[in-house]
């Protein structure tokens, strides 16, 4: 890496430490980590706020929330708050906090924004259909050997690898 | 050559092997813990269905009714409900019976409600949601649809009415007319419906799930 | 005995603990370089296999620790949440998510970390996520039955599904992961960057 940013941590070490955090979550809360649930709650709350009267009563959100009247009062929202703070802290300590856009050499930053949004939208749909994301299904469900989580994990890698060749202009 | 990576990989494999050898699996433990948590619900009214509703469900293919009978084999052979399947509590403690789908409506039956409630707990602990206890059990069914002299007062009763108090002349199983009185038997009877059956689409179009 | 009893902490206390957990989660993700979509996407071009390394190291670390605690009798039976298996929605959703991942360059957790370090593509991904999730909610009525019931097997673990003892499955998973790491290193050596890439 160039500039004054620190090198990224050894992936095996980072993985081991992440595994310790994951274990800690299980022994403290009885369940693993999660990210998509928090985003889903925020998205649902935003939708309700912007389209009043169009309440999104769906079982997923209701199950997460402590009180159905306040869909933001669920653990996933608090956890992603921590994720943002932790990411910022790590980035700051490593000198990696900077306004920029990561993009492959063959596309522009603005094009990258569009694809990031598109990819996010597709991912958002898939994540809800699968009832989880890499954190909640692959990592957490994977660690406790949930069969569905392992199937999900392989499907994610499968879908990504299958498409990678066709979108290589985005990255290489 | 012992690099840190090789050391870590070897340690992980050895640790996994050691744990595999030390592990004493207890397959019933998880189920038992769940069952304990569900215990207060087994006596609740919302999971008990009347004989009338059960008869109605029997004639509704959309309900996918499955009757599970917890009684002894000789009692089962004497009289049982149409299409009922006999299962034992011992088997249920290890896991749900094969062939049961989550969309099925399961009604558990015993003489009264004793074994049925226990079966309800075990199936609910295994994750089934559409489970109900036949209110009053076989005794309740016979009170609703049976001949008045079916119940023999000289036979001893026991807790939750789970000891057999009925008599039949011959062991006809579900070939007794009282086993299946037909939907006509429901005319003129009012009863509560506890079971929601997926029939017509109940979702308003355009709204979210 | 685990999991811990958090009753004494009160609602606010428990929520604070979640924030702390998320903090360490996000911290490690960023340390691993997962706030960087190019690094993440490199996984799928075989030049940088860190996604696989981090994920599977994390999974086997947690799996071994949790299984170890269980063998020691320190885990209350049935108390650890096992994601219920909805096989087909999981597979189809996983494929779709994988497509979104390689186009967008992030997954939900990593996009939050990226956004936290002021990366604009991360921010757009998070917005996209929200939009996609809203679309899901709006269209769910069309495939509700598939979502609810297809392959809905309740809690099924790999040992149950494979008919093998849990310890054997744990060992097999570790062996598989180590095997994958070996292959990953080889692939990186073959397809890795010829010159140092910019962050």
Short mmCIF file of C-alpha atoms in Angstrom, two decimals, chain C:
data_model
loop_
_atom_site.label_atom_id
_atom_site.label_comp_id
_atom_site.label_asym_id
_atom_site.label_seq_id
_atom_site.Cartn_x
_atom_site.Cartn_y
_atom_site.Cartn_z
CA UNK C 1 -22.68 -21.25 32.13
CA UNK C 2 -23.19 -19.57 28.79
CA UNK C 3 -24.98 -17.62 27.41
CA UNK C 4 -24.77 -15.09 30.20
CA UNK C 5 -27.77 -13.86 32.08
CA UNK C 6 -28.12 -10.20 31.17
CA UNK C 7 -31.21 -9.48 33.24
CA UNK C 8 -29.38 -7.22 35.66
CA UNK C 9 -28.29 -4.83 32.95
CA UNK C 10 -31.62 -3.37 31.95
CA UNK C 11 -32.70 -2.52 28.44
CA UNK C 12 -30.31 0.37 27.96
CA UNK C 13 -27.42 -1.68 29.31
CA UNK C 14 -28.04 -4.49 26.89
CA UNK C 15 -28.30 -2.07 23.98
CA UNK C 16 -25.00 -0.54 25.02
CA UNK C 17 -23.45 -4.00 24.96
CA UNK C 18 -24.71 -4.43 21.41
CA UNK C 19 -23.05 -1.20 20.41
CA UNK C 20 -19.79 -2.42 21.96
CA UNK C 21 -20.07 -5.74 20.14
CA UNK C 22 -20.73 -3.97 16.88
CA UNK C 23 -17.74 -1.74 17.57
CA UNK C 24 -15.34 -4.66 17.73
CA UNK C 25 -17.03 -6.26 14.74
CA UNK C 26 -16.67 -3.15 12.62
CA UNK C 27 -13.14 -2.57 13.89
CA UNK C 28 -11.99 -6.03 12.79
CA UNK C 29 -13.72 -5.74 9.44
CA UNK C 30 -11.89 -2.51 8.70
CA UNK C 31 -8.60 -3.91 9.97
CA UNK C 32 -9.02 -6.77 7.55
CA UNK C 33 -9.35 -4.32 4.68
CA UNK C 34 -13.01 -4.97 4.12
CA UNK C 35 -13.87 -1.30 3.91
CA UNK C 36 -12.26 -1.46 0.48
CA UNK C 37 -14.44 -2.72 -2.34
CA UNK C 38 -11.51 -3.40 -4.65
CA UNK C 39 -9.98 -5.68 -2.03
CA UNK C 40 -13.29 -7.44 -1.56
CA UNK C 41 -13.92 -7.86 -5.26
CA UNK C 42 -10.40 -9.23 -5.81
CA UNK C 43 -11.64 -12.40 -4.18
CA UNK C 44 -13.68 -13.15 -7.24
CA UNK C 45 -10.78 -12.56 -9.59
CA UNK C 46 -8.55 -14.82 -7.52
CA UNK C 47 -5.94 -12.15 -7.00
CA UNK C 48 -6.58 -11.57 -3.32
CA UNK C 49 -8.31 -14.32 -1.42
CA UNK C 50 -8.65 -12.47 1.84
CA UNK C 51 -12.45 -12.66 1.92
CA UNK C 52 -12.23 -16.43 2.01
CA UNK C 53 -9.38 -16.40 4.49
CA UNK C 54 -11.03 -14.01 6.92
CA UNK C 55 -14.49 -15.55 6.70
CA UNK C 56 -13.46 -19.12 7.10
CA UNK C 57 -10.88 -18.41 9.78
CA UNK C 58 -13.58 -16.56 11.70
CA UNK C 59 -16.05 -19.39 11.25
CA UNK C 60 -13.71 -22.15 12.34
CA UNK C 61 -12.39 -20.09 15.25
CA UNK C 62 -15.89 -19.50 16.55
CA UNK C 63 -16.96 -23.02 15.74
CA UNK C 64 -14.05 -24.55 17.66
CA UNK C 65 -14.49 -22.21 20.62
CA UNK C 66 -18.23 -22.80 20.86
CA UNK C 67 -17.93 -26.53 20.33
CA UNK C 68 -15.18 -26.60 22.94
CA UNK C 69 -17.43 -24.81 25.42
CA UNK C 70 -20.17 -27.29 24.65
CA UNK C 71 -17.87 -30.26 25.22
CA UNK C 72 -16.86 -28.73 28.55
CA UNK C 73 -20.54 -28.53 29.45
CA UNK C 74 -20.51 -24.74 29.74
CA UNK C 75 -23.29 -24.06 27.25
CA UNK C 76 -26.96 -24.34 28.17
CA UNK C 77 -28.50 -26.79 25.70
CA UNK C 78 -30.63 -25.17 23.09
CA UNK C 79 -29.61 -21.67 24.09
CA UNK C 80 -27.48 -20.79 21.07
CA UNK C 81 -29.46 -19.44 18.16
CA UNK C 82 -29.27 -21.68 15.12
CA UNK C 83 -30.58 -20.01 11.98
CA UNK C 84 -33.61 -21.98 10.80
CA UNK C 85 -33.09 -23.51 7.38
CA UNK C 86 -35.23 -22.18 4.57
CA UNK C 87 -33.32 -24.01 1.92
CA UNK C 88 -34.52 -22.57 -1.40
CA UNK C 89 -35.04 -18.96 -0.39
CA UNK C 90 -31.59 -19.19 1.15
CA UNK C 91 -29.97 -20.54 -1.98
CA UNK C 92 -31.80 -18.25 -4.39
CA UNK C 93 -31.26 -15.30 -2.08
CA UNK C 94 -27.61 -16.24 -1.75
CA UNK C 95 -27.12 -16.35 -5.51
CA UNK C 96 -28.82 -12.96 -5.90
CA UNK C 97 -26.81 -11.55 -3.04
CA UNK C 98 -23.61 -12.89 -4.61
CA UNK C 99 -24.46 -11.09 -7.84
CA UNK C 100 -25.04 -7.87 -5.91
CA UNK C 101 -21.81 -8.41 -4.01
CA UNK C 102 -19.64 -8.66 -7.09
CA UNK C 103 -21.37 -5.74 -8.81
CA UNK C 104 -21.48 -3.49 -5.78
CA UNK C 105 -18.27 -4.63 -4.15
CA UNK C 106 -19.62 -4.91 -0.63
CA UNK C 107 -21.91 -6.81 1.69
CA UNK C 108 -24.03 -5.08 4.34
CA UNK C 109 -21.47 -5.15 7.17
CA UNK C 110 -18.52 -4.11 5.02
CA UNK C 111 -20.48 -1.34 3.32
CA UNK C 112 -21.19 0.20 6.72
CA UNK C 113 -17.51 0.08 7.57
CA UNK C 114 -16.65 1.59 4.22
CA UNK C 115 -19.18 4.35 4.69
CA UNK C 116 -17.77 4.97 8.15
CA UNK C 117 -14.37 5.68 6.62
CA UNK C 118 -15.99 8.13 4.21
CA UNK C 119 -15.85 6.03 1.07
CA UNK C 120 -18.48 7.27 -1.32
CA UNK C 121 -18.99 3.93 -3.04
CA UNK C 122 -19.70 2.40 0.35
CA UNK C 123 -22.31 5.06 1.02
CA UNK C 124 -24.00 4.44 -2.30
CA UNK C 125 -24.03 0.73 -1.59
CA UNK C 126 -25.79 1.30 1.72
CA UNK C 127 -28.40 3.44 -0.02
CA UNK C 128 -28.80 0.73 -2.64
CA UNK C 129 -29.23 -1.87 0.10
CA UNK C 130 -32.06 0.10 1.61
CA UNK C 131 -33.73 0.50 -1.76
CA UNK C 132 -33.42 -3.21 -2.53
CA UNK C 133 -34.84 -4.12 0.84
CA UNK C 134 -37.81 -1.83 0.33
CA UNK C 135 -38.42 -3.39 -3.08
CA UNK C 136 -38.34 -6.78 -1.42
CA UNK C 137 -40.96 -5.74 1.10
CA UNK C 138 -43.17 -4.34 -1.63
CA UNK C 139 -42.99 -7.40 -3.85
CA UNK C 140 -43.01 -10.09 -1.18
CA UNK C 141 -46.74 -10.60 -1.64
CA UNK C 142 -46.04 -12.12 -5.06
CA UNK C 143 -43.90 -14.94 -3.70
CA UNK C 144 -44.94 -15.14 -0.07
CA UNK C 145 -45.57 -18.88 -0.21
CA UNK C 146 -42.09 -19.54 -1.60
CA UNK C 147 -40.53 -17.34 1.05
CA UNK C 148 -42.48 -18.88 3.92
CA UNK C 149 -42.62 -22.54 3.13
CA UNK C 150 -40.15 -23.59 0.46
CA UNK C 151 -37.62 -25.93 2.00
CA UNK C 152 -38.66 -24.71 5.44
CA UNK C 153 -37.03 -27.35 7.59
CA UNK C 154 -36.73 -25.55 10.88
CA UNK C 155 -33.45 -25.84 12.71
CA UNK C 156 -31.27 -28.31 10.85
CA UNK C 157 -27.59 -28.60 11.55
CA UNK C 158 -24.99 -30.08 9.22
CA UNK C 159 -24.51 -33.09 11.54
CA UNK C 160 -28.24 -33.77 11.36
CA UNK C 161 -28.37 -33.25 7.62
CA UNK C 162 -25.33 -35.43 6.96
CA UNK C 163 -26.12 -38.01 9.62
CA UNK C 164 -22.67 -37.61 11.16
CA UNK C 165 -21.62 -36.93 14.74
CA UNK C 166 -21.09 -33.26 15.46
CA UNK C 167 -17.42 -33.76 16.30
CA UNK C 168 -16.78 -35.40 12.95
CA UNK C 169 -18.43 -32.52 11.12
CA UNK C 170 -16.35 -30.00 13.08
CA UNK C 171 -13.20 -31.85 12.10
CA UNK C 172 -14.27 -32.08 8.46
CA UNK C 173 -15.02 -28.36 8.37
CA UNK C 174 -11.59 -27.55 9.78
CA UNK C 175 -9.95 -29.84 7.23
CA UNK C 176 -11.98 -28.29 4.43
CA UNK C 177 -11.04 -24.78 5.54
CA UNK C 178 -7.34 -25.59 5.79
CA UNK C 179 -7.54 -27.19 2.36
CA UNK C 180 -9.21 -24.08 0.95
CA UNK C 181 -6.55 -21.84 2.47
CA UNK C 182 -3.87 -23.93 0.82
CA UNK C 183 -5.56 -23.62 -2.56
CA UNK C 184 -6.18 -19.91 -1.97
CA UNK C 185 -2.50 -19.25 -1.38
CA UNK C 186 -1.67 -21.06 -4.59
CA UNK C 187 -4.25 -19.04 -6.53
CA UNK C 188 -2.94 -15.79 -5.15
CA UNK C 189 0.57 -16.71 -6.16
CA UNK C 190 -0.69 -17.41 -9.66
CA UNK C 191 -3.22 -14.60 -10.19
CA UNK C 192 -2.09 -12.07 -7.62
CA UNK C 193 -1.18 -8.51 -8.49
CA UNK C 194 1.92 -8.21 -10.61
CA UNK C 195 2.61 -4.81 -9.16
CA UNK C 196 1.62 -3.30 -5.84
CA UNK C 197 -1.92 -2.09 -6.27
CA UNK C 198 -3.06 1.29 -4.90
CA UNK C 199 -5.27 1.03 -1.84
#
